[in-house]
Short mmCIF file of C-alpha atoms in Angstrom, two decimals:
data_model
loop_
_atom_site.label_atom_id
_atom_site.label_comp_id
_atom_site.label_asym_id
_atom_site.label_seq_id
_atom_site.Cartn_x
_atom_site.Cartn_y
_atom_site.Cartn_z
CA UNK A 1 0.13 -0.08 0.26
CA UNK A 2 1.36 3.47 -0.91
CA UNK A 3 1.06 6.68 1.11
CA UNK A 4 -1.88 8.03 -0.70
CA UNK A 5 -3.81 4.85 -0.50
CA UNK A 6 -2.84 4.71 3.32
CA UNK A 7 -3.95 8.04 3.87
CA UNK A 8 -7.22 7.83 2.00
CA UNK A 9 -8.19 4.63 3.79
CA UNK A 10 -7.46 5.91 6.90
CA UNK A 11 -8.55 9.44 6.27
CA UNK A 12 -10.69 9.93 9.62
CA UNK A 13 -7.50 9.15 11.69
CA UNK A 14 -6.04 12.09 10.30
CA UNK A 15 -8.91 14.54 11.25
CA UNK A 16 -8.85 16.52 14.79
CA UNK A 17 -11.62 17.87 16.60
CA UNK A 18 -13.02 21.15 15.70
CA UNK A 19 -11.68 24.32 16.75
CA UNK A 20 -12.19 25.75 20.50
CA UNK A 21 -15.40 27.41 21.21
CA UNK A 22 -13.56 30.59 21.57
CA UNK A 23 -13.36 30.78 17.92
CA UNK A 24 -16.88 31.20 17.36
CA UNK A 25 -17.08 33.83 20.55
CA UNK A 26 -14.55 35.86 18.61
CA UNK A 27 -16.54 35.56 15.42
CA UNK A 28 -19.94 36.14 16.69
CA UNK A 29 -18.65 39.61 17.65
CA UNK A 30 -17.80 40.32 14.08
CA UNK A 31 -20.87 39.06 12.50
CA UNK A 32 -22.40 41.60 9.50
CA UNK A 33 -25.19 43.65 10.95
CA UNK A 34 -28.62 42.20 10.26
CA UNK A 35 -30.17 43.97 7.08
CA UNK A 36 -33.27 42.12 7.09
CA UNK A 37 -35.34 44.60 8.87
CA UNK A 38 -33.97 47.61 7.29
CA UNK A 39 -33.92 45.82 3.96
CA UNK A 40 -37.61 44.84 4.30
CA UNK A 41 -38.76 48.29 5.54
CA UNK A 42 -37.35 49.90 2.75
CA UNK A 43 -38.43 47.52 0.00
CA UNK A 44 -42.02 47.51 1.22
CA UNK A 45 -41.70 51.50 1.53
CA UNK A 46 -40.66 51.20 -2.20
CA UNK A 47 -43.45 48.61 -3.07
CA UNK A 48 -46.23 50.08 -0.96
CA UNK A 49 -45.49 53.76 -0.93
CA UNK A 50 -48.92 54.57 -1.92
CA UNK A 51 -50.34 52.83 1.10
CA UNK A 52 -48.10 54.91 3.30
CA UNK A 53 -48.98 58.04 1.62
CA UNK A 54 -52.96 57.28 2.08
CA UNK A 55 -52.08 56.11 5.66
CA UNK A 56 -50.58 59.76 6.39
CA UNK A 57 -53.69 61.08 4.62
CA UNK A 58 -56.04 59.14 6.82
CA UNK A 59 -54.20 60.46 9.86
CA UNK A 60 -53.96 63.94 8.76
CA UNK A 61 -57.75 63.57 7.95
CA UNK A 62 -58.33 62.57 11.77
CA UNK A 63 -56.35 65.42 12.85
CA UNK A 64 -58.69 67.94 10.74
CA UNK A 65 -61.54 66.05 12.27
CA UNK A 66 -60.56 66.66 15.58
CA UNK A 67 -60.15 70.43 14.65
CA UNK A 68 -63.71 70.59 13.01
CA UNK A 69 -64.86 69.10 16.60
CA UNK A 70 -63.34 71.45 18.59
CA UNK A 71 -64.84 74.38 16.60
CA UNK A 72 -68.48 72.90 17.50
CA UNK A 73 -70.09 74.83 15.12
CA UNK A 74 -73.36 73.31 15.64
CA UNK A 75 -75.90 73.05 12.67
CA UNK A 76 -79.07 72.36 13.47
CA UNK A 77 -80.48 70.75 10.41
CA UNK A 78 -80.21 66.90 10.29
CA UNK A 79 -79.70 65.23 6.89
CA UNK A 80 -81.43 61.99 6.80
CA UNK A 81 -79.19 60.85 3.82
CA UNK A 82 -75.95 61.22 5.71
CA UNK A 83 -77.20 58.41 7.83
CA UNK A 84 -77.82 56.21 4.97
CA UNK A 85 -74.34 57.07 3.35
CA UNK A 86 -72.68 56.22 6.90
CA UNK A 87 -74.50 52.75 7.08
CA UNK A 88 -73.51 52.32 3.35
CA UNK A 89 -69.64 53.19 3.79
CA UNK A 90 -69.32 51.16 7.04
CA UNK A 91 -70.78 47.99 5.75
CA UNK A 92 -68.48 48.07 2.68
CA UNK A 93 -65.46 48.88 4.77
CA UNK A 94 -66.10 46.11 7.18
CA UNK A 95 -66.59 43.86 4.26
CA UNK A 96 -63.27 44.83 2.55
CA UNK A 97 -61.65 44.51 5.82
CA UNK A 98 -63.01 40.88 6.28
CA UNK A 99 -61.26 40.34 2.83
CA UNK A 100 -58.11 41.67 3.71
CA UNK A 101 -57.83 40.18 6.86
CA UNK A 102 -57.79 36.74 5.15
CA UNK A 103 -54.60 37.34 2.70
CA UNK A 104 -51.23 36.55 4.20
CA UNK A 105 -49.47 39.52 5.36
CA UNK A 106 -46.34 38.99 3.35
CA UNK A 107 -48.85 39.53 0.16
CA UNK A 108 -50.45 42.66 1.27
CA UNK A 109 -47.51 44.27 2.66
CA UNK A 110 -49.45 45.62 5.48
CA UNK A 111 -47.92 45.78 9.03
CA UNK A 112 -50.01 45.51 12.40
CA UNK A 113 -49.84 49.16 12.73
CA UNK A 114 -51.29 49.79 9.38
CA UNK A 115 -53.87 47.14 9.72
CA UNK A 116 -54.76 48.80 13.18
CA UNK A 117 -55.16 52.30 11.36
CA UNK A 118 -57.29 50.23 8.50
CA UNK A 119 -59.79 49.16 11.05
CA UNK A 120 -62.68 51.24 10.96
CA UNK A 121 -63.37 51.30 14.81
CA UNK A 122 -60.12 52.43 15.66
CA UNK A 123 -59.69 55.49 18.35
CA UNK A 124 -60.61 58.03 15.92
CA UNK A 125 -63.74 56.51 14.73
CA UNK A 126 -64.79 55.84 18.60
CA UNK A 127 -64.13 59.40 19.41
CA UNK A 128 -66.09 60.58 16.18
CA UNK A 129 -69.13 58.45 17.42
CA UNK A 130 -69.12 59.93 20.67
CA UNK A 131 -68.95 63.50 19.27
CA UNK A 132 -71.73 62.76 16.88
CA UNK A 133 -74.02 61.35 19.54
CA UNK A 134 -73.26 64.61 21.61
CA UNK A 135 -73.99 66.82 18.56
CA UNK A 136 -76.20 64.87 16.18
CA UNK A 137 -77.03 67.85 13.93
CA UNK A 138 -73.37 68.89 13.46
CA UNK A 139 -72.92 68.97 9.68
CA UNK A 140 -69.51 69.38 9.28
CA UNK A 141 -68.39 66.44 11.57
CA UNK A 142 -70.81 64.53 9.42
CA UNK A 143 -69.41 65.36 6.29
CA UNK A 144 -65.79 64.75 7.70
CA UNK A 145 -66.65 61.55 8.73
CA UNK A 146 -68.09 60.61 5.40
CA UNK A 147 -64.86 61.62 3.90
CA UNK A 148 -63.07 59.21 6.18
CA UNK A 149 -65.10 56.60 5.21
CA UNK A 150 -64.30 57.45 1.31
CA UNK A 151 -61.01 57.65 1.95
CA UNK A 152 -60.77 54.43 4.01
CA UNK A 153 -63.03 52.35 1.50
CA UNK A 154 -60.85 53.77 -1.70
CA UNK A 155 -57.52 52.73 0.04
CA UNK A 156 -58.90 49.28 0.68
CA UNK A 157 -60.16 48.54 -2.65
CA UNK A 158 -56.69 49.68 -3.89
CA UNK A 159 -55.17 47.57 -1.91
CA UNK A 160 -57.28 44.31 -2.95
CA UNK A 161 -57.05 45.56 -6.52
CA UNK A 162 -53.10 45.74 -6.20
CA UNK A 163 -53.39 42.24 -4.67
CA UNK A 164 -55.40 40.67 -7.49
CA UNK A 165 -53.27 42.44 -10.12
CA UNK A 166 -49.96 41.05 -8.41
CA UNK A 167 -51.34 37.42 -7.87
CA UNK A 168 -52.69 37.26 -11.34
CA UNK A 169 -49.85 38.84 -13.04
CA UNK A 170 -47.05 36.84 -11.45
CA UNK A 171 -48.46 33.40 -10.37
CA UNK A 172 -44.88 32.19 -9.63
CA UNK A 173 -44.03 34.75 -7.52
CA UNK A 174 -45.43 32.96 -4.48
CA UNK A 175 -43.20 30.03 -5.06
CA UNK A 176 -40.09 32.13 -4.84
CA UNK A 177 -40.91 33.60 -1.54
CA UNK A 178 -39.01 31.48 1.18
CA UNK B 1 -18.18 17.20 3.62
CA UNK B 2 -20.66 17.63 0.48
CA UNK B 3 -23.34 16.21 2.62
CA UNK B 4 -23.14 19.06 5.28
CA UNK B 5 -26.77 20.03 6.18
CA UNK B 6 -26.34 23.64 4.89
CA UNK B 7 -29.38 24.25 2.97
CA UNK B 8 -29.83 27.44 0.42
CA UNK B 9 -32.12 28.47 2.99
CA UNK B 10 -29.45 29.01 5.69
CA UNK B 11 -27.38 30.99 3.17
CA UNK B 12 -30.49 33.16 2.27
CA UNK B 13 -30.73 33.86 5.99
CA UNK B 14 -27.40 34.73 6.42
CA UNK B 15 -27.51 37.18 3.29
CA UNK B 16 -30.09 38.71 5.63
CA UNK B 17 -27.76 39.04 8.51
CA UNK B 18 -29.38 36.41 10.62
CA UNK B 19 -26.93 35.54 13.66
CA UNK B 20 -28.50 31.95 14.24
CA UNK B 21 -27.84 31.08 10.28
CA UNK B 22 -24.35 32.26 10.75
CA UNK B 23 -24.00 30.17 13.70
CA UNK B 24 -25.30 27.00 11.83
CA UNK B 25 -22.97 27.79 8.81
CA UNK B 26 -20.17 27.78 10.78
CA UNK B 27 -20.83 24.69 12.72
CA UNK B 28 -21.62 22.66 9.47
CA UNK B 29 -18.16 23.57 8.12
CA UNK B 30 -16.01 24.47 11.05
CA UNK B 31 -14.70 21.11 11.98
CA UNK B 32 -13.52 20.06 8.27
CA UNK B 33 -12.28 23.62 7.55
CA UNK B 34 -10.26 23.62 10.84
CA UNK B 35 -8.43 20.50 9.95
CA UNK B 36 -7.57 22.03 6.61
CA UNK B 37 -5.86 25.02 8.45
CA UNK B 38 -4.36 22.74 11.18
CA UNK B 39 -2.65 20.62 8.52
CA UNK B 40 -1.37 23.72 6.45
CA UNK B 41 -0.11 25.90 9.33
CA UNK B 42 0.79 22.94 11.57
CA UNK B 43 -0.28 24.80 14.80
CA UNK B 44 -3.56 24.96 16.72
CA UNK B 45 -3.45 28.44 17.45
CA UNK B 46 -2.37 29.89 14.04
CA UNK B 47 -5.10 27.30 12.49
CA UNK B 48 -7.85 28.96 14.59
CA UNK B 49 -6.47 32.38 13.73
CA UNK B 50 -6.47 31.53 9.91
CA UNK B 51 -9.97 29.82 10.38
CA UNK B 52 -11.42 32.74 12.15
CA UNK B 53 -10.33 35.29 9.39
CA UNK B 54 -11.49 32.99 6.84
CA UNK B 55 -14.95 32.73 8.19
CA UNK B 56 -15.24 36.52 8.42
CA UNK B 57 -14.63 36.94 4.97
CA UNK B 58 -16.90 33.94 4.29
CA UNK B 59 -19.69 35.80 6.20
CA UNK B 60 -19.09 39.16 4.51
CA UNK B 61 -19.15 37.86 0.95
CA UNK B 62 -21.89 35.36 0.89
CA UNK B 63 -23.71 37.80 -1.42
CA UNK B 64 -20.74 37.15 -3.92
CA UNK B 65 -21.58 33.53 -4.08
CA UNK B 66 -23.28 32.76 -7.15
CA UNK B 67 -26.58 30.55 -6.65
CA UNK B 68 -25.54 27.73 -8.90
CA UNK B 69 -22.21 27.17 -7.03
CA UNK B 70 -20.95 24.69 -4.58
CA UNK B 71 -21.00 26.42 -1.35
CA UNK B 72 -18.52 23.83 0.14
CA UNK B 73 -16.12 24.24 -2.66
CA UNK B 74 -16.49 28.17 -2.23
CA UNK B 75 -15.87 28.04 1.60
CA UNK B 76 -12.93 25.62 1.13
CA UNK B 77 -11.27 27.73 -1.39
CA UNK B 78 -11.57 30.89 0.80
CA UNK B 79 -10.23 28.91 3.57
CA UNK B 80 -7.06 27.26 1.54
CA UNK B 81 -6.58 31.09 0.11
CA UNK B 82 -6.47 32.33 3.73
CA UNK B 83 -3.91 29.38 4.81
CA UNK B 84 -1.75 29.98 1.81
CA UNK B 85 -1.65 33.82 2.70
CA UNK B 86 -0.61 32.84 5.99
CA UNK B 87 2.35 30.88 4.80
CA UNK B 88 3.42 33.79 2.45
CA UNK B 89 3.36 35.91 5.37
CA UNK B 90 5.68 33.20 7.04
CA UNK B 91 7.98 33.47 4.32
CA UNK B 92 7.44 30.17 2.92
CA UNK B 93 8.78 30.30 -0.48
CA UNK B 94 7.46 27.93 -3.14
CA UNK B 95 10.34 27.62 -5.12
CA UNK B 96 10.56 26.68 -8.75
CA UNK B 97 12.89 23.54 -9.87
CA UNK B 98 14.06 22.19 -13.05
CA UNK B 99 11.57 20.23 -14.98
CA UNK B 100 13.83 17.17 -15.44
CA UNK B 101 14.18 16.77 -11.57
CA UNK B 102 10.61 15.30 -11.63
CA UNK B 103 10.53 11.48 -12.28
CA UNK B 104 7.24 9.68 -12.32
CA UNK B 105 7.58 7.32 -9.12
CA UNK B 106 4.85 4.71 -9.97
CA UNK B 107 4.43 1.40 -8.03
CA UNK B 108 6.59 2.46 -4.78
CA UNK B 109 5.21 0.27 -2.06
CA UNK B 110 5.52 1.58 1.34
CA UNK B 111 4.42 -1.78 3.01
CA UNK B 112 8.10 -2.45 3.97
CA UNK B 113 7.52 0.28 6.53
CA UNK B 114 5.23 0.27 9.28
CA UNK B 115 2.80 2.88 8.25
CA UNK B 116 0.45 4.09 11.15
CA UNK B 117 -1.66 7.19 11.34
CA UNK B 118 0.54 8.52 14.13
CA UNK B 119 3.80 7.85 12.31
CA UNK B 120 2.48 9.54 9.16
CA UNK B 121 1.09 12.28 10.71
CA UNK B 122 4.20 13.03 12.63
CA UNK B 123 6.35 12.83 9.52
CA UNK B 124 4.13 15.17 7.66
CA UNK B 125 4.33 17.54 10.44
CA UNK B 126 8.25 17.31 10.13
CA UNK B 127 8.00 18.40 6.52
CA UNK B 128 9.41 21.61 5.62
CA UNK B 129 6.08 23.98 5.02
CA UNK B 130 6.59 24.15 1.26
CA UNK B 131 6.60 20.20 0.83
CA UNK B 132 3.81 19.84 3.43
CA UNK B 133 1.48 22.39 1.60
CA UNK B 134 2.27 20.70 -1.70
CA UNK B 135 1.17 17.14 -0.02
CA UNK B 136 -1.52 18.29 1.94
CA UNK B 137 -3.43 20.07 -1.14
CA UNK B 138 -2.97 17.01 -3.23
CA UNK B 139 -3.49 14.02 -1.00
CA UNK B 140 -6.05 15.48 1.77
CA UNK B 141 -8.05 18.62 -0.50
CA UNK B 142 -7.85 16.72 -3.66
CA UNK B 143 -6.23 19.45 -5.63
CA UNK B 144 -4.70 18.18 -8.79
CA UNK B 145 -1.11 19.33 -9.84
CA UNK B 146 -2.28 21.69 -11.91
CA UNK B 147 -4.65 23.42 -9.48
CA UNK B 148 -1.95 23.60 -6.94
CA UNK B 149 0.28 24.98 -9.54
CA UNK B 150 -1.98 27.86 -10.16
CA UNK B 151 -2.79 28.41 -6.35
CA UNK B 152 1.25 28.60 -5.24
CA UNK B 153 2.09 30.43 -8.84
CA UNK B 154 4.52 28.00 -9.62
CA UNK B 155 4.82 25.36 -12.36
CA UNK B 156 3.21 22.10 -12.71
CA UNK B 157 6.03 20.06 -12.81
CA UNK B 158 7.83 21.98 -9.81
CA UNK B 159 4.30 20.81 -7.87
CA UNK B 160 5.03 17.31 -8.90
CA UNK B 161 8.73 17.43 -8.17
CA UNK B 162 7.79 18.74 -4.61
CA UNK B 163 5.17 16.31 -4.13
CA UNK B 164 7.50 13.50 -4.83
CA UNK B 165 10.05 14.97 -2.47
CA UNK B 166 7.67 15.43 -0.02
CA UNK B 167 6.40 11.68 -0.21
CA UNK B 168 10.12 10.46 -0.02
CA UNK B 169 10.81 12.63 2.96
CA UNK B 170 7.54 11.05 4.74
CA UNK B 171 8.80 7.51 4.00
CA UNK B 172 12.43 8.21 5.23
CA UNK B 173 11.08 9.70 8.48
CA UNK B 174 8.64 6.88 8.82
CA UNK B 175 11.50 4.27 8.12
CA UNK B 176 13.88 5.80 10.43
CA UNK B 177 11.13 5.90 13.27
CA UNK B 178 10.17 2.41 12.83
CA UNK B 179 13.67 1.37 13.28
CA UNK B 180 14.09 3.27 16.26
CA UNK B 181 11.02 1.55 17.92
#
């Protein structure tokens, strides 16, 4: 038997145990910094920038509503159509929200904070309801609330449309996601 | 080494900076790569230093690994290159020799000596660094003479000559040792 054959046949005998644990301890301190979160956020912001923009608009709108409420300009005229509109929009919004909740987060690109803001019955909505109950005739509050419903519904429809378009256009995309 | 449980998913997670994935990748390869370093440097502390430097580079450059490349081959190449850098820093020269010095040495049988793992290991450890490098790369790491020539920047015939001399030296050391026992 020559040297090569001997070594190849007794290969395991030439193997030592691994390095001491200190090596990993030192390496651990030099690991590249995680880029997952930053990368995802940037990617998500780039991909869903319009959602972020509308979210900001919703928040600004909520701020305006609060300002309207503070002025407390009472309008004694009650418009019955507005009540119907409220019911119409809130039903549609709830329906769209239910659909959206069924979709995986990875597909919609909506984090929990955004989802909370999309919920109809969030803090702003509850506050508005209280104010309206106290001032049922305030037309400006009602008008602002309707705008709030409309924006919310438009946003939800847009998200669902984009999602449908995305899943129909690239059916293989889902497979690529690890 | 090819059956290491390192999946594409671990590599993907490493690329995202997942500390757990780096840990898994390191533990999948550390023993095999440490053995390369130990054979090439001949010292535990140096082997660990080289291993550590190599892994820092591996972790930093995972983005450069092509998806169709073998991770094992890529990791090994980086580790071997670090070992060679270490040897160059230690002023180990891989000198050229005349082409005619190399002779094919087929059919040499070492069975006349008592080959034991311990004796061979000890003999390899006593080789000059240049010989030891060539012998290790050829026998243990399965590089061809041509590949070794490329790695060391010398001619293929020089590699063959140094390899034959290394083997001869091992043979002599083992023989001497078996006589003294």
